[in-house]
PDB file of C-alpha atoms and ligand atoms in Angstrom:
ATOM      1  CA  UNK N   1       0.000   0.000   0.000  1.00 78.00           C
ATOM      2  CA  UNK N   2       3.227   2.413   0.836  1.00 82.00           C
ATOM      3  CA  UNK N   3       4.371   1.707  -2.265  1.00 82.00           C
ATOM      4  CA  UNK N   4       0.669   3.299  -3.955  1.00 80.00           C
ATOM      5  CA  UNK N   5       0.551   5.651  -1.912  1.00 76.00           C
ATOM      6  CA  UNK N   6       4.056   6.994  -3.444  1.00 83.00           C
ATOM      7  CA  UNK N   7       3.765   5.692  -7.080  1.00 86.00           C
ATOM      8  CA  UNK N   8       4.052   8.564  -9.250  1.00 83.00           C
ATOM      9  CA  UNK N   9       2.308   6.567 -12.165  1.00 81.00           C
ATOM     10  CA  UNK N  10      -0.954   6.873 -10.562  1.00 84.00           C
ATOM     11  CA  UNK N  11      -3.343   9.066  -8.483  1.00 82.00           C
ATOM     12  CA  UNK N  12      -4.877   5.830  -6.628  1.00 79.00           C
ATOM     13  CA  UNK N  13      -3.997   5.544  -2.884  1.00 75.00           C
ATOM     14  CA  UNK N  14      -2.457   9.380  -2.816  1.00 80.00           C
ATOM     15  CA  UNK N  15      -2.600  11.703  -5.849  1.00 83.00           C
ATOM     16  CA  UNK N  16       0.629  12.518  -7.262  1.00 90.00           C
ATOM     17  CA  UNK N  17       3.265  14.855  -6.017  1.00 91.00           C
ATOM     18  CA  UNK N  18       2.458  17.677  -8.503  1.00 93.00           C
ATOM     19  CA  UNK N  19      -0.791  17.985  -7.561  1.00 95.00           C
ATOM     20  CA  UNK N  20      -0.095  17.621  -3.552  1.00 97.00           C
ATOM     21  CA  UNK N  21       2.060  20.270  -4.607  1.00 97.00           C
ATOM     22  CA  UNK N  22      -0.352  22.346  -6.106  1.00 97.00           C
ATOM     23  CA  UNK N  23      -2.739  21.760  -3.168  1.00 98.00           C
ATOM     24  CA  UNK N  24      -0.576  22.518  -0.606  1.00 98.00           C
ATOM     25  CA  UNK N  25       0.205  26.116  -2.019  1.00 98.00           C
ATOM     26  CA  UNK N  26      -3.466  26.167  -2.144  1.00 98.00           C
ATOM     27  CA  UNK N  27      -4.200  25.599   1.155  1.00 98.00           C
ATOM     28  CA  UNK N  28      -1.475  28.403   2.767  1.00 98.00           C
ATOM     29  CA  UNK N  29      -2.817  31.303   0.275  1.00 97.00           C
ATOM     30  CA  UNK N  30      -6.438  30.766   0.868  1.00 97.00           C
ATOM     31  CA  UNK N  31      -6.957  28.835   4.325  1.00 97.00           C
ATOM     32  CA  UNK N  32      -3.783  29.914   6.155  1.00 97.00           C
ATOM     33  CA  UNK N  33      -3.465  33.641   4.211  1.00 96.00           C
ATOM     34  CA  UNK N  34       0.142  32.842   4.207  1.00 93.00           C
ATOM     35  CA  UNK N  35       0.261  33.043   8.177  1.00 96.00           C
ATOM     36  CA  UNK N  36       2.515  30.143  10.281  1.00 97.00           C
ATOM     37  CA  UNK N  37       0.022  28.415  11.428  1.00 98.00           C
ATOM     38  CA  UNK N  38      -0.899  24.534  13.653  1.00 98.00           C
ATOM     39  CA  UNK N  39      -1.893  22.146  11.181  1.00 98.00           C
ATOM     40  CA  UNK N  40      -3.742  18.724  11.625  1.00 98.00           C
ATOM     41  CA  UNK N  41      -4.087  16.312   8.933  1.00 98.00           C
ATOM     42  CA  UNK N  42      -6.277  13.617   9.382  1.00 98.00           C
ATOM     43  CA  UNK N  43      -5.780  10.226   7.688  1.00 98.00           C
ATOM     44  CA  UNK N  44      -2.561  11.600   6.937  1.00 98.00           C
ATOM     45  CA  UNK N  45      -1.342   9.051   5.358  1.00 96.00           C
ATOM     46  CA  UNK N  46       2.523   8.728   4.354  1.00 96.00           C
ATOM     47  CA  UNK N  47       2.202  12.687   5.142  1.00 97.00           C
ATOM     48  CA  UNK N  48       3.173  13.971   1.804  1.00 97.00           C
ATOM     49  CA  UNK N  49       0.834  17.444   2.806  1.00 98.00           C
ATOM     50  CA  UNK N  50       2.591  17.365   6.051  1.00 98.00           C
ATOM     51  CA  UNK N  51       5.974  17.304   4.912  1.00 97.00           C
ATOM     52  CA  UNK N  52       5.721  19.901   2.683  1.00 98.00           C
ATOM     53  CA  UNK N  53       3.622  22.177   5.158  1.00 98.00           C
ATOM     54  CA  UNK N  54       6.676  21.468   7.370  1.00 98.00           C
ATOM     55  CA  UNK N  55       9.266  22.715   5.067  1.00 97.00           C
ATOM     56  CA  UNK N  56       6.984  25.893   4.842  1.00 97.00           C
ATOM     57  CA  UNK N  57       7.343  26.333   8.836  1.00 97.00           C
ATOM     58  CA  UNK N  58       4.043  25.429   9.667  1.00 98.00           C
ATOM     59  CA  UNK N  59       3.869  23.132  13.027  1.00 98.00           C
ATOM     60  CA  UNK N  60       2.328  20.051  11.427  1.00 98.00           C
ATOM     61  CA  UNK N  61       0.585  17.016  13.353  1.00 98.00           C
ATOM     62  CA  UNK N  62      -1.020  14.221  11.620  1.00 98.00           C
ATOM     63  CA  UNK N  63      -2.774  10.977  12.547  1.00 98.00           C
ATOM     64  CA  UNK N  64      -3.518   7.335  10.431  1.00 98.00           C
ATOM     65  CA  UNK N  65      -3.926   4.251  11.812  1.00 97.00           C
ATOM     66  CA  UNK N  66      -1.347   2.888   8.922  1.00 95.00           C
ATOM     67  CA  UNK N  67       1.668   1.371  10.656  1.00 96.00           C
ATOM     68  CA  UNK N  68       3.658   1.622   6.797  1.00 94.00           C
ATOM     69  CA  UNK N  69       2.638   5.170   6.135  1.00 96.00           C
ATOM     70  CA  UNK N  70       3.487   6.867   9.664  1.00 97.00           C
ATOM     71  CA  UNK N  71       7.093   5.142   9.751  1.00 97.00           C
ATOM     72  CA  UNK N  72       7.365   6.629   6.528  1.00 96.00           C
ATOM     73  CA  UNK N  73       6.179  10.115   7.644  1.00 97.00           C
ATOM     74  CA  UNK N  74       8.347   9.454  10.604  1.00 98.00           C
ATOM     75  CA  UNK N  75      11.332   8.620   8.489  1.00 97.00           C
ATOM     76  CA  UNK N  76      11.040  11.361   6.359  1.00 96.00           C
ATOM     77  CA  UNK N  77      10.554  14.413   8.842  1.00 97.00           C
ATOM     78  CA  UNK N  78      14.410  12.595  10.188  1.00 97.00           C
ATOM     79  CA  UNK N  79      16.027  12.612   7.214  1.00 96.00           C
ATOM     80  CA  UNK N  80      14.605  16.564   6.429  1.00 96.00           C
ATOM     81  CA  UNK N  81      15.330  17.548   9.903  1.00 97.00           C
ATOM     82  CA  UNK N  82      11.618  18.454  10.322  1.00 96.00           C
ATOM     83  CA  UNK N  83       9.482  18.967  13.312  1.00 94.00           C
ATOM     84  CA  UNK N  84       6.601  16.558  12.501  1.00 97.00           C
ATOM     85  CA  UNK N  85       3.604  15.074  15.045  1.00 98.00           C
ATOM     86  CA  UNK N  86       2.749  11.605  13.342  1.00 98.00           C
ATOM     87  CA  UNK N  87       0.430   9.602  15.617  1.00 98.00           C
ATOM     88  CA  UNK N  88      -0.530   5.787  15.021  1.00 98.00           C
ATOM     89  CA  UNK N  89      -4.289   5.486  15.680  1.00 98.00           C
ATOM     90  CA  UNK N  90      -7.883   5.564  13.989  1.00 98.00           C
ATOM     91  CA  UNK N  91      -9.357   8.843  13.969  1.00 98.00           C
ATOM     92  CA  UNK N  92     -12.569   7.418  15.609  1.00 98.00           C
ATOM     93  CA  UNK N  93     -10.460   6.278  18.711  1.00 98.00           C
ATOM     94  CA  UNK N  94      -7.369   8.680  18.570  1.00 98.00           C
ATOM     95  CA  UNK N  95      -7.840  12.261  21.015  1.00 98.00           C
ATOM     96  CA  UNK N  96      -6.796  14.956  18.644  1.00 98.00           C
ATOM     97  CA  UNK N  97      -5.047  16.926  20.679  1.00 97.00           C
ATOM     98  CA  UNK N  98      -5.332  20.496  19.909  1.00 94.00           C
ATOM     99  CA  UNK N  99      -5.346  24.372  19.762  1.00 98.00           C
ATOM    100  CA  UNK N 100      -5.027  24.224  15.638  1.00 98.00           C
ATOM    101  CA  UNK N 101      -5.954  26.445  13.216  1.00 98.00           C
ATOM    102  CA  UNK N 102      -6.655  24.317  10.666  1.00 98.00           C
ATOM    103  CA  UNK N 103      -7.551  20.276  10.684  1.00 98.00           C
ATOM    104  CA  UNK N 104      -7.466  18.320   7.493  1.00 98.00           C
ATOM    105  CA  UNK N 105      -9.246  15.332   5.882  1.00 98.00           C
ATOM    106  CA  UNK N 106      -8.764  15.152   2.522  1.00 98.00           C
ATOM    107  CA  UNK N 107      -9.421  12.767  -0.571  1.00 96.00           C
ATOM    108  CA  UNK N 108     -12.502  11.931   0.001  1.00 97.00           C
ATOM    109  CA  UNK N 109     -11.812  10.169   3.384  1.00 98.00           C
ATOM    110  CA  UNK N 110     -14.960  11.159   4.949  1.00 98.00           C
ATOM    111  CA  UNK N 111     -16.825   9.783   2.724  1.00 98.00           C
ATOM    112  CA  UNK N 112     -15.613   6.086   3.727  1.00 98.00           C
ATOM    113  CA  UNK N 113     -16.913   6.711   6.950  1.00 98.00           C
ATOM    114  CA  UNK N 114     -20.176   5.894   8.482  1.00 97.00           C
ATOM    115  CA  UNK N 115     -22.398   8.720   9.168  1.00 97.00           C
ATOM    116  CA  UNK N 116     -21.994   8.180  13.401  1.00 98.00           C
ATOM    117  CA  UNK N 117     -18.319   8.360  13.211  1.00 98.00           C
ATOM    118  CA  UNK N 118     -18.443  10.859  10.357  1.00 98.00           C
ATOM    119  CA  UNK N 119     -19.779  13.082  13.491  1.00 98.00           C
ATOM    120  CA  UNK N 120     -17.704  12.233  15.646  1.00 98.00           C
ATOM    121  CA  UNK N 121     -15.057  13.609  13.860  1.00 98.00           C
ATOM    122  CA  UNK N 122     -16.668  16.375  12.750  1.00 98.00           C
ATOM    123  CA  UNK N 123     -16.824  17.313  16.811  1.00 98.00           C
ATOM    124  CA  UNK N 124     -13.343  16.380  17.724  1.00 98.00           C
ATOM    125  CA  UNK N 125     -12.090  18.240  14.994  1.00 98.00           C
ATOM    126  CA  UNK N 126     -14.357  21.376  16.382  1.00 98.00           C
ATOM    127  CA  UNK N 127     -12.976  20.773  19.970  1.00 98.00           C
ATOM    128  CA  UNK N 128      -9.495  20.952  18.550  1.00 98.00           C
ATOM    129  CA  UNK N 129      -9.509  23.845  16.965  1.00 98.00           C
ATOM    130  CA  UNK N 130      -8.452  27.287  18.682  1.00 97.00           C
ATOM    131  CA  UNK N 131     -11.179  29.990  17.936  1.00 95.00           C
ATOM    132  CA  UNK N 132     -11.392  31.456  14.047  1.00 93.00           C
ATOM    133  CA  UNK N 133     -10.044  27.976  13.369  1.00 98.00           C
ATOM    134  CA  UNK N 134     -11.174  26.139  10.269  1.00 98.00           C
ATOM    135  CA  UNK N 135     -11.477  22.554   8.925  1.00 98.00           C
ATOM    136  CA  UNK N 136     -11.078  21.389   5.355  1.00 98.00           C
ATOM    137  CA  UNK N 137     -12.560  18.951   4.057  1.00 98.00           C
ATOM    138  CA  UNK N 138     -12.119  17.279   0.432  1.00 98.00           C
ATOM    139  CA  UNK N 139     -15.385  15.432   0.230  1.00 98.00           C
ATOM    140  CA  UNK N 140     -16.478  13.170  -3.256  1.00 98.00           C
ATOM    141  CA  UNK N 141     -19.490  14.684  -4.632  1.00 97.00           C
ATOM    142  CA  UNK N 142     -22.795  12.571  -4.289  1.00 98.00           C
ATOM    143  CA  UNK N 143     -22.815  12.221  -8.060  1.00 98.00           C
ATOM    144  CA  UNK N 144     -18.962  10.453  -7.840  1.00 98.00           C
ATOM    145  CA  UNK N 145     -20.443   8.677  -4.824  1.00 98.00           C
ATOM    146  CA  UNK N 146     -23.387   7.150  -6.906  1.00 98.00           C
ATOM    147  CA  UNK N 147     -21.355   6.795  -9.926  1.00 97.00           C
ATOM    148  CA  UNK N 148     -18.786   4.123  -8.693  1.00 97.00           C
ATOM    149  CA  UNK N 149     -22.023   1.734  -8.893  1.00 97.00           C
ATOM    150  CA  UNK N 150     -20.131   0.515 -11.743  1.00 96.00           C
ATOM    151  CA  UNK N 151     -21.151  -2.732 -13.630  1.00 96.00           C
ATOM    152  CA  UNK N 152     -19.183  -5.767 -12.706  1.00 97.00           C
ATOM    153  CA  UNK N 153     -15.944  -6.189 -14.363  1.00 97.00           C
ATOM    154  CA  UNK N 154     -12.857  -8.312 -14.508  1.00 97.00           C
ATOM    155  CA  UNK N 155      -8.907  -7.341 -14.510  1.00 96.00           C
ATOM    156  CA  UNK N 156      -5.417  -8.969 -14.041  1.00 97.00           C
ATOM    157  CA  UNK N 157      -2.880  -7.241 -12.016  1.00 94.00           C
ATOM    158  CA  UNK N 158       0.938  -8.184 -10.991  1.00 93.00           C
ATOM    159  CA  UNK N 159       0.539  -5.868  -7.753  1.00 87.00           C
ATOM    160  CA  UNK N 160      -2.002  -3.544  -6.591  1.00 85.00           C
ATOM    161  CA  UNK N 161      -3.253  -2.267  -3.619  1.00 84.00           C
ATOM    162  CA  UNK N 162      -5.107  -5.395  -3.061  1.00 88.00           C
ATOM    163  CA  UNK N 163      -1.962  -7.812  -3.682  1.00 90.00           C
ATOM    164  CA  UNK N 164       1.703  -7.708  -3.795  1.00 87.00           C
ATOM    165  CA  UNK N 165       1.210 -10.750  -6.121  1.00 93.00           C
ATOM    166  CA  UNK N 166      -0.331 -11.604  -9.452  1.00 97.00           C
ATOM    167  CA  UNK N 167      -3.969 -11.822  -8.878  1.00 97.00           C
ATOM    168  CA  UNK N 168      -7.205 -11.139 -11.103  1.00 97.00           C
ATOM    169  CA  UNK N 169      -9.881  -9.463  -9.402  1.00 97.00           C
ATOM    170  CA  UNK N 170     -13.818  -9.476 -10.152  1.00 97.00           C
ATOM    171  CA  UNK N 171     -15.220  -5.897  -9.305  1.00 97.00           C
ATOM    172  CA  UNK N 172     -19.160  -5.370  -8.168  1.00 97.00           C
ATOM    173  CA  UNK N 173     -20.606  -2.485  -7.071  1.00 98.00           C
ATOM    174  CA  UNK N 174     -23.835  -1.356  -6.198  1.00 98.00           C
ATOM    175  CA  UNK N 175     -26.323   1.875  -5.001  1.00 98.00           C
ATOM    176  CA  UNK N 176     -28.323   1.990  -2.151  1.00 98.00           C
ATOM    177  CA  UNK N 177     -31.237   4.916  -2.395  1.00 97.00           C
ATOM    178  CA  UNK N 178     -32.351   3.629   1.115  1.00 98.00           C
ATOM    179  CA  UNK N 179     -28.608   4.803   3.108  1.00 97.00           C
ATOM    180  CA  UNK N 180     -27.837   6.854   0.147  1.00 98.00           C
ATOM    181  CA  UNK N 181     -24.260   5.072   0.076  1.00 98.00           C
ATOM    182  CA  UNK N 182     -21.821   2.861  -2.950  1.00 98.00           C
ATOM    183  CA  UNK N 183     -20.773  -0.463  -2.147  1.00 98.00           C
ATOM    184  CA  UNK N 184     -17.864  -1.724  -3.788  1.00 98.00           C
ATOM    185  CA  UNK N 185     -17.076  -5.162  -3.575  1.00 97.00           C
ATOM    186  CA  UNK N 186     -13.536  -6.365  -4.635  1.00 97.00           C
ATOM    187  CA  UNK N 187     -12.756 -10.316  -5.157  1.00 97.00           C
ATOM    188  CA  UNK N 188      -8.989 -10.623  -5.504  1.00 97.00           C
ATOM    189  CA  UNK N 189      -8.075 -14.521  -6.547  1.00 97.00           C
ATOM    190  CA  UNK N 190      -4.596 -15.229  -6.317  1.00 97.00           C
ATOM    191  CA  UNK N 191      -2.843 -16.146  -9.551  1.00 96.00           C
ATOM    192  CA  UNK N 192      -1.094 -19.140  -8.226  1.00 96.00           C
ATOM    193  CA  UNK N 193      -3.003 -20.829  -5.172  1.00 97.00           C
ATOM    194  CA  UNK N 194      -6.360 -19.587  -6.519  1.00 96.00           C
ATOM    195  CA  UNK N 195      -7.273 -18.422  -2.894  1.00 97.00           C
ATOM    196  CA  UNK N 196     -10.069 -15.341  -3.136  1.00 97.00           C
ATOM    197  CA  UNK N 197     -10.188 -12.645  -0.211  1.00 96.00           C
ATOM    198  CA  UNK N 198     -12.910 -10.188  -0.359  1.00 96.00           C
ATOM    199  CA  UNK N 199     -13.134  -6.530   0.195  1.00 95.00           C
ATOM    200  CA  UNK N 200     -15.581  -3.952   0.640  1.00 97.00           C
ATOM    201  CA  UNK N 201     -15.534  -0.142   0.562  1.00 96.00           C
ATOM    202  CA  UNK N 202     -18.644   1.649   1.552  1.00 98.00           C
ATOM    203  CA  UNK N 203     -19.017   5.448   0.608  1.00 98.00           C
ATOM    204  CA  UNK N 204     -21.487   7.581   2.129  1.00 98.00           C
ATOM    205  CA  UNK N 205     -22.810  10.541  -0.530  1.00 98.00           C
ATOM    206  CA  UNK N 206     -23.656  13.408   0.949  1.00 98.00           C
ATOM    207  CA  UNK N 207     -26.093  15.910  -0.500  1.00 96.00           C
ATOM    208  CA  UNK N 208     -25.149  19.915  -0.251  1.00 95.00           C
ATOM    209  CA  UNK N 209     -27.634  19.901   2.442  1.00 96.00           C
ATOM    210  CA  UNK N 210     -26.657  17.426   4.633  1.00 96.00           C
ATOM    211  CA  UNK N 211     -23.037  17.656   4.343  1.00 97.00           C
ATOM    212  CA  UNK N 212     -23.924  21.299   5.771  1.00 96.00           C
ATOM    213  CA  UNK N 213     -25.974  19.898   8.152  1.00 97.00           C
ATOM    214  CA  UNK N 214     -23.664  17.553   9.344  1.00 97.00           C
ATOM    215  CA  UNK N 215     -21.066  20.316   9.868  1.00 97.00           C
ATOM    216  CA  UNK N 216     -23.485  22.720  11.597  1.00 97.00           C
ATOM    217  CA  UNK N 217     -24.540  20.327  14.228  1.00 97.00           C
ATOM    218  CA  UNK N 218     -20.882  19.194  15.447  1.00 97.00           C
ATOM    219  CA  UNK N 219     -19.610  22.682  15.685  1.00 96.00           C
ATOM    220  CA  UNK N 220     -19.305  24.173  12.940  1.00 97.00           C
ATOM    221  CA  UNK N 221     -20.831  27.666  11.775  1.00 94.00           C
ATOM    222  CA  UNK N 222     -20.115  29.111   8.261  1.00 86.00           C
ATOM    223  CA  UNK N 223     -19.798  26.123   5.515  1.00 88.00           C
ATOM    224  CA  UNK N 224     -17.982  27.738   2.072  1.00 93.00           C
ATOM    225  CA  UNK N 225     -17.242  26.162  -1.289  1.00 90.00           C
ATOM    226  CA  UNK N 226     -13.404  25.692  -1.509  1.00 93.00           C
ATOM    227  CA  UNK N 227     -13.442  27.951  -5.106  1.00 93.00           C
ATOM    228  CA  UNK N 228      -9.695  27.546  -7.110  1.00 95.00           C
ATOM    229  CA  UNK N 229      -9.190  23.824  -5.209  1.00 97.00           C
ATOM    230  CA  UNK N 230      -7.761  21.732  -8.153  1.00 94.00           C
ATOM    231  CA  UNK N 231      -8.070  17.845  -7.204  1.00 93.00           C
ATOM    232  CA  UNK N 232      -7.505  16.276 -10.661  1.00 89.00           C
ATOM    233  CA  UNK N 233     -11.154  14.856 -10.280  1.00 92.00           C
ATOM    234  CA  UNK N 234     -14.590  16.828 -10.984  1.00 92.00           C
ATOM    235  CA  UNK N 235     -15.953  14.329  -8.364  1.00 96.00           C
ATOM    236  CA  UNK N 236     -13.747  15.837  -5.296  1.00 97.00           C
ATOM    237  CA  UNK N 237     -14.392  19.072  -3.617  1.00 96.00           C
ATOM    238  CA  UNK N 238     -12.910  21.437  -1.513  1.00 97.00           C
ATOM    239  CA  UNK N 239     -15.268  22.446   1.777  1.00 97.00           C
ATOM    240  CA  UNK N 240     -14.214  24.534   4.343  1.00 98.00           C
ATOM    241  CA  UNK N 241     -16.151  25.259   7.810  1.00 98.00           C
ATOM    242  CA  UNK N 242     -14.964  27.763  10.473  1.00 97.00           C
ATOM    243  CA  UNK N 243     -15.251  26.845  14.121  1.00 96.00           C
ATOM    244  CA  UNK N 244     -18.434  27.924  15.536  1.00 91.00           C
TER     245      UNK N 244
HETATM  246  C1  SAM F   1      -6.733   7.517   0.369  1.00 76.90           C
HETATM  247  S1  SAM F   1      -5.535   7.544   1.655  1.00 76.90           S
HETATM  248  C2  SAM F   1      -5.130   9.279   1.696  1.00 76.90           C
HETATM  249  C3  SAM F   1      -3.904   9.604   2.495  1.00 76.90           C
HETATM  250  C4  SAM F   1      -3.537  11.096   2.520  1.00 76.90           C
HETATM  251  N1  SAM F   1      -4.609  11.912   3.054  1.00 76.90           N
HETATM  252  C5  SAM F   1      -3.152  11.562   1.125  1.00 76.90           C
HETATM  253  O1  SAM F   1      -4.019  12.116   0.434  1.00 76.90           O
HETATM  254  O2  SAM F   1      -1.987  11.342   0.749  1.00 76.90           O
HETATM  255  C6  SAM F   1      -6.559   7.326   3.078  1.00 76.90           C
HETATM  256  C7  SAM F   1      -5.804   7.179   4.383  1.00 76.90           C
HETATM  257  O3  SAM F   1      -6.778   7.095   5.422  1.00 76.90           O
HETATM  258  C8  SAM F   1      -6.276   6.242   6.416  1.00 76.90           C
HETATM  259  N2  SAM F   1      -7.431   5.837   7.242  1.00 76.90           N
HETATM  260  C9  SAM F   1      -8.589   5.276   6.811  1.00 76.90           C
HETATM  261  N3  SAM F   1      -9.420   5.075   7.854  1.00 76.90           N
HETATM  262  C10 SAM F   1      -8.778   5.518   8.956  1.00 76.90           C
HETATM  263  C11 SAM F   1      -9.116   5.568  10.338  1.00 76.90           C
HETATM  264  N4  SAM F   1     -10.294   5.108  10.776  1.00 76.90           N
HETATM  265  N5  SAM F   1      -8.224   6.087  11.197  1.00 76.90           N
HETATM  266  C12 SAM F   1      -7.024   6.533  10.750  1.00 76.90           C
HETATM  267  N6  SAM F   1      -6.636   6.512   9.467  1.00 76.90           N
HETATM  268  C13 SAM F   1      -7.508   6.008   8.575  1.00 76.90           C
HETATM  269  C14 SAM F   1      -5.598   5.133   5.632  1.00 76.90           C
HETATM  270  O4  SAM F   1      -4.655   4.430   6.390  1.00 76.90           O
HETATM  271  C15 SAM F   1      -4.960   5.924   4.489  1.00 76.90           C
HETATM  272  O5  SAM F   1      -3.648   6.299   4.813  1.00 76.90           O
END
C-alpha cells in the first residue's frame, strides 16, 4: 500500500506529487493567508501534505492508523530535519489533541466513513480547533459517490493495492437509495493458489444539504465552497467550515 501511496504513475492511494504540490500552495494562500500556522491532517497518510507544510514552517501534526505510512512520515521528517507530530491510531479512537488552526481530511476520506463516526469527527475536529479555526474537508461529490455503482468487471494485475502478487480481481458495485451510500465489492483470486479474499468499501454521498448539516450540528458555523481547489477529479471538492 506504501508503495501506492508513493507511485508517481498513478493518483490511486495518494494523488501525485504535482498535484499535492499544487494543493498545498493552495491551502497556505487561501486557508492559512500565508500566516505560520498549527496544522492537523487527518488520515494523513505517508504525510506527503505534512511534509511539505513542514518545510513551509508550519507546526504540522497528523494521525492514520497505517503502521507503513506513519514510519514513513516518521522517516522522512528525520532525514529533512523536520518537526513533525505523526500519531498511530484511527481517527474514531485517537484524542486529537489540539489548539489548531486548521484540521485536514482530505481525498474523500470522509466519505468512507459511516455517518456516526463521520460526526464524531466532525466534533473532535471542532474541539481541537483554537477559535477562528477552520477545517477542510475534500469530500467526493454525491454524483462520484453514486457513480462508482459501476457494472461488474474483470482485470489482471501483478501488484495492486489489493496484492503484492499476481492476482485477477472481479469488481461489483452497487447503489443503495435507502442509506444513500456505494458499495464496492472487490474479489482478488490469487494467480497461483487460486485463494479469493474479499473486500468492501462503503461510501457515504452526501447531499449539499446534509453535508452542511452535518457540519453545523458538530460545531461548525459558516460552511464555504473551496473555489480555485484543483483535485484532478470533478468528483472531489474542496469544503471549508470555520469553528463555531
Ligand atoms: C486515500 S488515503 C489518503 C492519504 C492522505 N490523506 C493523502 O491524500 O496522501 C486514506 C488514508 O486514510 C487512512 N485511514 C482510513 N481510515 C482511517 C481511520 N479510521 N483512522 C485513521 N486513518 C484512517 C488510511 O490508512 C490511508 O492512509
Amino acid at each position: 500500500m506504501l508503495q501506492e501511496h508513493l507511485s508517481q504513475a498513478h493518483d490511486a492511494a495518494s494523488r501525485r506529487f504535482q498535484l499535492i504540490d499544487g494543493q498545498v500552495a493552495w491551502i497556505e494562500r487561501n486557508v492559512l493567508r500565508d500566516k505560520k500556522s498549527r496544522v492537523l491532517d487527518l488520515a494523513c497518510g505517508p504525510g506527503l501534505y505534512m511534509q511539505r507544510l513542514a518545510r513551509s514552517g508550519h507546526t504540522v501534526s497528523g494521525i492514520d492508523f497505517s503502521p507503513a505510512s506513519v514510519q514513513y512520515a516518521r522517516a522522512e521528517a528525520k532525514r529533512e530535519g523536520l518537526e513533525m507530530d505523526v500519531v498511530e491510531g484511527d481517527l474514531r479512537q485517537t484524542p486529537f489533541g489540539g489548539p489548531f488552526d486548521l484540521v485536514t481530511l482530505l481525498f474523500g476520506e470522509l466519505n468512507v466513513f459511516r455517518p456516526v463516526d463521520a460526526r464524531l469527527i466532525a466534533a473532535k475536529a471542532a474541539e481541537s480547533l483554537a477559535a477562528g479555526g477552520k477545517l477542510l474537508l475534500e469530500v467526493s461529490t454525491a454524483d462520484a459517490v453514486r457513480a462508482k455503482a459501476t457494472p461488474p468487471r474483470w482485470y489482471a494485475m501483478s501488484c495492486d493495492i489489493w496484492s503484492d502478487r499476481p492476482h485477477v480481481v472481479l469488481q461489483d458495485a452497487a447503489w443503495d437509495e435507502a442509506t444513500y451510500t456505494s458499495t464496492v465489492r472487490y474479489y482478488v483470486i490469487d494467480a497461483e493458489t487460486n485463494v479469493v479474499e474479499c473486500s468492501a468499501v462503503t461510501y457515504q454521498a452526501y447531499s449539499d444539504a446534509s453535508l452542511r448539516e452535518l457540519l453545523r450540528a458538530n460545531g461548525f458555523a459558516g460552511v464555504f465552497a473551496g473555489k480555485g481547489w484543483k483535485s484532478g477529479d470533478a468528483g472531489l471538492l474542496a469544503v471549508v467550515a470555520e469553528r463555531a
